[in-house]
mmCIF file of C-alpha atoms and ligand atoms in Angstrom:
data_model
loop_
_atom_site.group_PDB
_atom_site.id
_atom_site.type_symbol
_atom_site.label_atom_id
_atom_site.label_comp_id
_atom_site.label_asym_id
_atom_site.label_seq_id
_atom_site.Cartn_x
_atom_site.Cartn_y
_atom_site.Cartn_z
ATOM 1 C CA MET A 152 -33.858 -5.881 11.363
ATOM 2 C CA ASP A 153 -31.646 -2.964 10.367
ATOM 3 C CA TYR A 154 -28.302 -3.685 8.761
ATOM 4 C CA GLY A 155 -25.332 -3.194 11.085
ATOM 5 C CA LYS A 156 -22.674 -0.674 10.171
ATOM 6 C CA ILE A 157 -19.642 -1.832 8.202
ATOM 7 C CA TYR A 158 -16.482 0.080 9.007
ATOM 8 C CA VAL A 159 -13.880 -0.311 6.257
ATOM 9 C CA ILE A 160 -10.624 0.336 8.031
ATOM 10 C CA GLY A 161 -7.070 0.892 6.856
ATOM 11 C CA THR A 162 -4.833 -0.383 9.636
ATOM 12 C CA GLY A 163 -1.647 1.236 8.337
ATOM 13 C CA PRO A 164 1.568 -0.413 7.188
ATOM 14 C CA GLY A 165 2.348 -2.478 10.232
ATOM 15 C CA ASP A 166 1.519 -2.729 13.885
ATOM 16 C CA THR A 167 -1.216 -0.854 15.730
ATOM 17 C CA GLU A 168 1.070 2.114 16.484
ATOM 18 C CA HIS A 169 0.053 3.590 13.149
ATOM 19 C CA LEU A 170 -3.684 3.153 13.555
ATOM 20 C CA SER A 171 -5.631 6.380 13.717
ATOM 21 C CA LYS A 172 -7.662 7.083 16.851
ATOM 22 C CA LYS A 173 -10.815 6.742 14.796
ATOM 23 C CA ALA A 174 -9.725 3.354 13.397
ATOM 24 C CA LEU A 175 -8.937 2.162 16.909
ATOM 25 C CA GLU A 176 -12.377 3.197 18.173
ATOM 26 C CA ALA A 177 -14.139 1.535 15.239
ATOM 27 C CA ILE A 178 -12.194 -1.705 15.697
ATOM 28 C CA LYS A 179 -13.095 -1.745 19.389
ATOM 29 C CA GLU A 180 -16.755 -1.037 18.622
ATOM 30 C CA ALA A 181 -17.046 -3.856 16.057
ATOM 31 C CA GLN A 182 -18.722 -7.100 17.039
ATOM 32 C CA THR A 183 -17.181 -8.920 14.088
ATOM 33 C CA VAL A 184 -13.704 -8.317 12.671
ATOM 34 C CA ILE A 185 -13.076 -9.537 9.108
ATOM 35 C CA GLY A 186 -9.841 -9.461 7.121
ATOM 36 C CA TYR A 187 -6.819 -11.238 5.717
ATOM 37 C CA SER A 188 -5.489 -13.463 8.500
ATOM 38 C CA SER A 189 -2.129 -11.710 8.881
ATOM 39 C CA TYR A 190 -3.799 -8.269 9.187
ATOM 40 C CA ILE A 191 -6.048 -9.666 11.923
ATOM 41 C CA LYS A 192 -2.965 -11.073 13.651
ATOM 42 C CA GLN A 193 -1.306 -7.649 13.496
ATOM 43 C CA ILE A 194 -4.163 -6.030 15.434
ATOM 44 C CA ASP A 195 -4.675 -8.974 17.771
ATOM 45 C CA GLY A 196 -3.424 -6.994 20.764
ATOM 46 C CA ILE A 197 -6.371 -4.592 20.636
ATOM 47 C CA LEU A 198 -9.103 -7.188 20.050
ATOM 48 C CA SER A 199 -11.127 -8.630 22.892
ATOM 49 C CA GLU A 200 -12.200 -12.237 23.576
ATOM 50 C CA GLU A 201 -15.846 -11.388 22.918
ATOM 51 C CA GLN A 202 -15.283 -10.099 19.398
ATOM 52 C CA GLU A 203 -15.922 -12.550 16.601
ATOM 53 C CA LYS A 204 -12.874 -12.824 14.322
ATOM 54 C CA LEU A 205 -13.199 -14.053 10.755
ATOM 55 C CA PRO A 206 -9.711 -14.426 9.234
ATOM 56 C CA PHE A 207 -9.530 -15.194 5.514
ATOM 57 C CA ASN A 208 -6.868 -16.407 3.106
ATOM 58 C CA MET A 209 -5.040 -14.160 0.671
ATOM 59 C CA LYS A 210 -7.189 -14.479 -2.455
ATOM 60 C CA ASP A 211 -10.530 -14.628 -0.633
ATOM 61 C CA GLU A 212 -11.401 -10.942 -1.031
ATOM 62 C CA ILE A 213 -14.880 -11.617 -2.464
ATOM 63 C CA LYS A 214 -15.666 -14.006 0.401
ATOM 64 C CA ARG A 215 -14.504 -11.382 2.926
ATOM 65 C CA CYS A 216 -16.867 -8.773 1.506
ATOM 66 C CA GLU A 217 -19.741 -11.249 1.318
ATOM 67 C CA ALA A 218 -19.130 -12.209 4.940
ATOM 68 C CA ALA A 219 -19.173 -8.514 5.915
ATOM 69 C CA VAL A 220 -22.538 -7.995 4.184
ATOM 70 C CA LYS A 221 -23.947 -11.182 5.752
ATOM 71 C CA LYS A 222 -22.918 -10.112 9.258
ATOM 72 C CA SER A 223 -24.309 -6.641 8.630
ATOM 73 C CA ALA A 224 -27.623 -8.261 7.595
ATOM 74 C CA GLU A 225 -27.612 -10.003 10.992
ATOM 75 C CA GLY A 226 -27.452 -6.546 12.584
ATOM 76 C CA LYS A 227 -23.803 -6.832 13.615
ATOM 77 C CA THR A 228 -21.344 -3.951 13.591
ATOM 78 C CA VAL A 229 -18.481 -5.095 11.352
ATOM 79 C CA ALA A 230 -14.851 -4.010 10.964
ATOM 80 C CA LEU A 231 -13.460 -4.981 7.547
ATOM 81 C CA VAL A 232 -9.736 -4.385 7.880
ATOM 82 C CA SER A 233 -7.066 -3.892 5.178
ATOM 83 C CA GLY A 234 -3.373 -3.074 5.593
ATOM 84 C CA GLY A 235 -2.276 0.453 4.725
ATOM 85 C CA ASP A 236 -5.304 2.275 3.366
ATOM 86 C CA ALA A 237 -8.319 0.142 2.436
ATOM 87 C CA GLY A 238 -8.915 2.161 -0.742
ATOM 88 C CA ILE A 239 -5.421 1.539 -2.152
ATOM 89 C CA TYR A 240 -5.324 -1.990 -3.607
ATOM 90 C CA GLY A 241 -7.614 -2.822 -0.684
ATOM 91 C CA MET A 242 -11.181 -3.852 0.008
ATOM 92 C CA SER A 243 -13.140 -0.579 -0.321
ATOM 93 C CA GLY A 244 -14.091 -0.754 -3.992
ATOM 94 C CA LEU A 245 -14.920 -4.441 -4.014
ATOM 95 C CA LEU A 246 -17.196 -4.064 -0.985
ATOM 96 C CA LEU A 247 -19.109 -1.211 -2.642
ATOM 97 C CA GLU A 248 -19.407 -3.182 -5.897
ATOM 98 C CA ILE A 249 -20.810 -6.199 -4.053
ATOM 99 C CA ILE A 250 -23.263 -4.086 -2.067
ATOM 100 C CA ASP A 251 -24.291 -2.360 -5.315
ATOM 101 C CA LYS A 252 -24.812 -5.696 -7.147
ATOM 102 C CA GLU A 253 -27.132 -6.791 -4.354
ATOM 103 C CA SER A 254 -29.015 -3.444 -4.595
ATOM 104 C CA LEU A 255 -28.213 -2.715 -0.959
ATOM 105 C CA THR A 256 -26.395 0.595 -1.409
ATOM 106 C CA ARG A 257 -28.944 2.615 0.531
ATOM 107 C CA LYS A 258 -29.553 -0.105 3.110
ATOM 108 C CA VAL A 259 -26.074 -1.028 4.366
ATOM 109 C CA PRO A 260 -24.375 1.784 6.269
ATOM 110 C CA VAL A 261 -20.687 1.881 5.375
ATOM 111 C CA GLU A 262 -18.019 4.153 6.836
ATOM 112 C CA PHE A 263 -14.488 4.322 5.446
ATOM 113 C CA ILE A 264 -11.640 5.113 7.803
ATOM 114 C CA PRO A 265 -8.398 5.953 6.012
ATOM 115 C CA GLY A 266 -5.062 4.434 6.966
ATOM 116 C CA ILE A 267 -1.428 5.303 6.287
ATOM 117 C CA PRO A 268 -0.439 3.678 2.971
ATOM 118 C CA ALA A 269 2.761 1.629 2.970
ATOM 119 C CA PHE A 270 4.471 3.999 0.536
ATOM 120 C CA CYS A 271 4.145 6.877 3.052
ATOM 121 C CA ALA A 272 5.816 4.758 5.718
ATOM 122 C CA VAL A 273 8.552 3.726 3.278
ATOM 123 C CA ALA A 274 9.154 7.345 2.275
ATOM 124 C CA ALA A 275 9.305 8.367 5.946
ATOM 125 C CA ALA A 276 11.879 5.643 6.620
ATOM 126 C CA ALA A 277 14.112 6.795 3.742
ATOM 127 C CA GLY A 278 13.970 10.551 4.324
ATOM 128 C CA ALA A 279 12.007 12.543 1.748
ATOM 129 C CA PRO A 280 12.050 10.632 -1.565
ATOM 130 C CA ILE A 281 8.608 11.714 -2.801
ATOM 131 C CA THR A 282 7.939 15.461 -2.162
ATOM 132 C CA ASN A 283 6.581 16.038 -5.693
ATOM 133 C CA ASP A 284 4.335 14.357 -8.275
ATOM 134 C CA PHE A 285 4.439 10.605 -7.949
ATOM 135 C CA CYS A 286 2.668 7.493 -9.110
ATOM 136 C CA VAL A 287 2.192 4.038 -7.690
ATOM 137 C CA ILE A 288 2.322 1.000 -9.955
ATOM 138 C CA SER A 289 1.653 -2.536 -8.791
ATOM 139 C CA LEU A 290 3.512 -5.279 -10.657
ATOM 140 C CA SER A 291 0.814 -7.812 -9.807
ATOM 141 C CA ASN A 292 -0.913 -8.974 -12.975
ATOM 142 C CA LEU A 293 -3.540 -10.943 -11.081
ATOM 143 C CA LEU A 294 -6.225 -8.348 -11.849
ATOM 144 C CA THR A 295 -4.430 -5.982 -14.266
ATOM 145 C CA PRO A 296 -3.127 -7.224 -17.657
ATOM 146 C CA TRP A 297 0.688 -7.111 -17.893
ATOM 147 C CA GLU A 298 0.514 -4.963 -21.094
ATOM 148 C CA ASP A 299 -1.238 -2.242 -19.055
ATOM 149 C CA ILE A 300 1.444 -2.432 -16.374
ATOM 150 C CA GLU A 301 4.164 -2.002 -19.018
ATOM 151 C CA ARG A 302 2.299 0.944 -20.573
ATOM 152 C CA ARG A 303 2.021 2.636 -17.173
ATOM 153 C CA LEU A 304 5.709 2.066 -16.386
ATOM 154 C CA ARG A 305 6.695 3.731 -19.688
ATOM 155 C CA ALA A 306 4.300 6.633 -19.093
ATOM 156 C CA ALA A 307 5.536 7.143 -15.529
ATOM 157 C CA ALA A 308 9.170 7.119 -16.622
ATOM 158 C CA SER A 309 8.625 9.572 -19.462
ATOM 159 C CA GLY A 310 6.379 11.739 -17.277
ATOM 160 C CA GLY A 311 9.161 12.444 -14.794
ATOM 161 C CA PHE A 312 7.293 11.067 -11.790
ATOM 162 C CA VAL A 313 8.755 9.631 -8.613
ATOM 163 C CA ILE A 314 7.758 5.996 -9.183
ATOM 164 C CA ILE A 315 6.565 3.737 -6.407
ATOM 165 C CA ILE A 316 6.425 0.032 -7.147
ATOM 166 C CA TYR A 317 4.117 -2.214 -5.134
ATOM 167 C CA ASN A 318 4.069 -6.006 -5.284
ATOM 168 C CA PRO A 319 7.535 -6.140 -6.860
ATOM 169 C CA ARG A 320 7.941 -9.907 -6.458
ATOM 170 C CA SER A 321 6.001 -12.939 -5.269
ATOM 171 C CA MET A 322 6.550 -16.693 -5.134
ATOM 172 C CA LYS A 323 5.123 -17.004 -8.656
ATOM 173 C CA ARG A 324 6.325 -13.695 -10.115
ATOM 174 C CA LYS A 325 10.110 -13.603 -9.917
ATOM 175 C CA GLU A 326 11.116 -11.821 -13.136
ATOM 176 C CA GLU A 327 8.690 -8.893 -13.276
ATOM 177 C CA LEU A 328 10.887 -6.457 -11.365
ATOM 178 C CA THR A 329 13.761 -7.019 -13.821
ATOM 179 C CA ILE A 330 11.408 -6.506 -16.779
ATOM 180 C CA ALA A 331 10.036 -3.339 -15.130
ATOM 181 C CA LYS A 332 13.567 -2.074 -14.448
ATOM 182 C CA ASN A 333 14.551 -2.549 -18.094
ATOM 183 C CA ILE A 334 11.489 -0.582 -19.213
ATOM 184 C CA LEU A 335 12.367 2.256 -16.824
ATOM 185 C CA LEU A 336 15.971 2.198 -18.064
ATOM 186 C CA GLU A 337 14.681 3.080 -21.559
ATOM 187 C CA SER A 338 14.276 6.667 -20.335
ATOM 188 C CA ILE A 339 15.868 6.931 -16.870
ATOM 189 C CA GLU A 340 19.601 6.867 -16.160
ATOM 190 C CA LYS A 341 20.918 3.762 -14.408
ATOM 191 C CA ASN A 342 22.290 5.552 -11.332
ATOM 192 C CA ARG A 343 18.952 7.199 -10.442
ATOM 193 C CA PRO A 344 18.527 6.820 -6.617
ATOM 194 C CA ALA A 345 16.053 4.195 -5.421
ATOM 195 C CA VAL A 346 14.993 2.798 -2.075
ATOM 196 C CA ILE A 347 13.947 -0.748 -1.367
ATOM 197 C CA ALA A 348 12.052 -1.234 1.880
ATOM 198 C CA LYS A 349 10.751 -4.462 3.328
ATOM 199 C CA ALA A 350 8.221 -4.878 6.160
ATOM 200 C CA VAL A 351 8.383 -1.228 7.140
ATOM 201 C CA THR A 352 7.211 -0.592 10.721
ATOM 202 C CA ARG A 353 6.979 -4.346 11.217
ATOM 203 C CA ARG A 354 9.326 -6.927 12.691
ATOM 204 C CA GLY A 355 12.077 -7.642 10.147
ATOM 205 C CA GLU A 356 12.085 -4.123 8.662
ATOM 206 C CA GLU A 357 14.925 -3.619 6.171
ATOM 207 C CA ILE A 358 15.747 -0.558 4.101
ATOM 208 C CA ILE A 359 18.347 -0.310 1.351
ATOM 209 C CA ILE A 360 19.135 2.839 -0.597
ATOM 210 C CA THR A 361 20.530 1.928 -4.010
ATOM 211 C CA THR A 362 20.210 2.866 -7.691
ATOM 212 C CA LEU A 363 17.754 1.925 -10.425
ATOM 213 C CA GLU A 364 20.118 -0.544 -12.094
ATOM 214 C CA ASN A 365 20.311 -2.579 -8.868
ATOM 215 C CA ILE A 366 16.694 -2.663 -7.667
ATOM 216 C CA ASP A 367 16.241 -6.299 -8.681
ATOM 217 C CA LYS A 368 19.458 -7.552 -7.085
ATOM 218 C CA PHE A 369 18.405 -7.879 -3.432
ATOM 219 C CA ASP A 370 16.865 -10.805 -1.567
ATOM 220 C CA ILE A 371 14.782 -8.465 0.551
ATOM 221 C CA VAL A 372 12.519 -7.897 -2.448
ATOM 222 C CA THR A 373 9.426 -9.977 -1.658
ATOM 223 C CA MET A 374 5.716 -9.317 -1.674
ATOM 224 C CA ASN A 375 6.223 -7.306 1.537
ATOM 225 C CA THR A 376 8.547 -4.861 -0.148
ATOM 226 C CA THR A 377 8.052 -1.464 -1.781
ATOM 227 C CA VAL A 378 10.493 0.145 -4.211
ATOM 228 C CA ILE A 379 10.649 3.906 -4.737
ATOM 229 C CA ILE A 380 12.606 5.308 -7.677
ATOM 230 C CA GLY A 381 13.397 9.007 -7.469
ATOM 231 C CA ASN A 382 12.827 11.647 -10.143
ATOM 232 C CA GLU A 383 15.520 13.695 -11.873
ATOM 233 C CA ASN A 384 15.832 15.940 -8.792
ATOM 234 C CA THR A 385 16.435 13.123 -6.321
ATOM 235 C CA TYR A 386 19.776 12.707 -4.587
ATOM 236 C CA VAL A 387 21.232 10.770 -1.690
ATOM 237 C CA ASN A 388 23.435 12.089 1.110
ATOM 238 C CA ASP A 389 25.088 9.944 3.774
ATOM 239 C CA LEU A 390 21.780 9.439 5.618
ATOM 240 C CA TYR A 391 18.771 10.220 3.472
ATOM 241 C CA MET A 392 17.187 10.025 0.030
ATOM 242 C CA ILE A 393 15.936 13.498 -0.835
ATOM 243 C CA THR A 394 13.861 14.753 -3.746
ATOM 244 C CA LYS A 395 14.363 18.470 -4.216
ATOM 245 C CA ARG A 396 11.028 20.067 -4.820
ATOM 246 C CA GLY A 397 12.514 23.187 -6.310
ATOM 247 C CA TYR A 398 12.829 25.566 -3.341
ATOM 248 C CA GLY A 399 16.515 25.933 -4.115
ATOM 249 C CA ASN A 400 15.693 27.318 -7.589
ATOM 250 C CA LYS A 401 13.337 29.892 -6.188
ATOM 251 C CA TYR A 402 14.937 30.849 -2.884
ATOM 252 C CA ASP A 403 18.465 31.007 -1.534
ATOM 253 C CA LEU A 404 18.622 28.113 0.922
ATOM 254 C CA ASN A 405 21.992 29.356 2.290
ATOM 255 C CA LYS A 406 20.650 32.728 3.350
ATOM 256 C CA ASN A 407 20.775 33.584 7.068
ATOM 257 C CA ARG A 408 22.995 30.637 7.891
HETATM 258 N N1 LIG B 607 -3.432 -1.076 0.984
HETATM 259 C C1 LIG B 607 -1.988 -1.080 1.003
HETATM 260 C C2 LIG B 607 -1.373 -1.735 -0.224
HETATM 261 C C3 LIG B 607 -1.722 -3.181 -0.432
HETATM 262 S S1 LIG B 607 -0.886 -3.858 -1.812
HETATM 263 C C4 LIG B 607 -1.492 0.375 1.160
HETATM 264 O O1 LIG B 607 -2.291 1.277 1.341
HETATM 265 O O2 LIG B 607 -0.280 0.596 1.132
HETATM 266 C C5 LIG B 607 0.406 -4.730 -0.996
HETATM 267 C C6 LIG B 607 1.748 -4.112 -1.305
HETATM 268 O O3 LIG B 607 1.960 -2.994 -0.431
HETATM 269 C C7 LIG B 607 2.913 -5.039 -1.019
HETATM 270 O O4 LIG B 607 3.159 -5.907 -2.122
HETATM 271 C C8 LIG B 607 4.049 -4.066 -0.797
HETATM 272 O O5 LIG B 607 4.543 -3.601 -2.043
HETATM 273 C C9 LIG B 607 3.337 -2.902 -0.101
HETATM 274 N N2 LIG B 607 3.468 -2.975 1.384
HETATM 275 C C10 LIG B 607 2.463 -3.208 2.263
HETATM 276 N N3 LIG B 607 2.937 -3.142 3.534
HETATM 277 C C11 LIG B 607 4.257 -2.862 3.450
HETATM 278 C C12 LIG B 607 5.300 -2.656 4.427
HETATM 279 N N4 LIG B 607 5.051 -2.736 5.737
HETATM 280 N N5 LIG B 607 6.564 -2.389 3.988
HETATM 281 C C13 LIG B 607 6.817 -2.292 2.656
HETATM 282 N N6 LIG B 607 5.874 -2.467 1.703
HETATM 283 C C14 LIG B 607 4.607 -2.751 2.081
#
């Protein structure tokens, strides 16, 4: 029997409003839907009774991919869903590695459908904090050694990037954001604008615009929170966080007004 297609789908930062049309069609086409239980819950409204749902726990990523390959071997069309984009701290790479290890690369048809990453939704909620070169750093040391995380924080700060921090805090990791902040403060001034955004586009969304020295002082920092620290051209007005990209240096923004 031929292997069924595996769609690897980014479902966006929250509810199904941010799913692309293509992702929606692929989810509806799938006979089996596999993913972290809370992502499956988020798309529950568009799933039908007939579809097989295989929810998994948080750290079961390998099992999820193995289940996807097994169902594909049974000829089923599979939707492997991740929040945000599946290629950003998501399931895409692991699935390909597992398929490769089993020498099935040319046998299992895989299609990747991109999703809106959480940091895009956070930026949209705050105004325009990115606009220029940026980098994303996860503070989770589950798969990346903490020394590497520190090295990347220092490089990002000295490189002048807008810095996006994922996984700023978890039940087990309570101090990392403070350590990260102190590293950033080695080369960034303490009143640099920052935004802290929890559960963006989901129920319980909260957004706080603050400064670098205070990013670790809010209860809303959990594993569902993203922090964005501006670059040297970032400022805040009474509504938005804005990173000037440099138009004002090149053109007269007051002209014709
Ligand atoms: N694949 C996802 C990222 C997964 S890593 C993406 O493309 O964005 C998980 C981290 O993403 C969380 O720890 C948090 O920092 C961030 N995140 C995910 N959803 C979020 C949301 N709705 N609001 C704020 N941050 C979110």
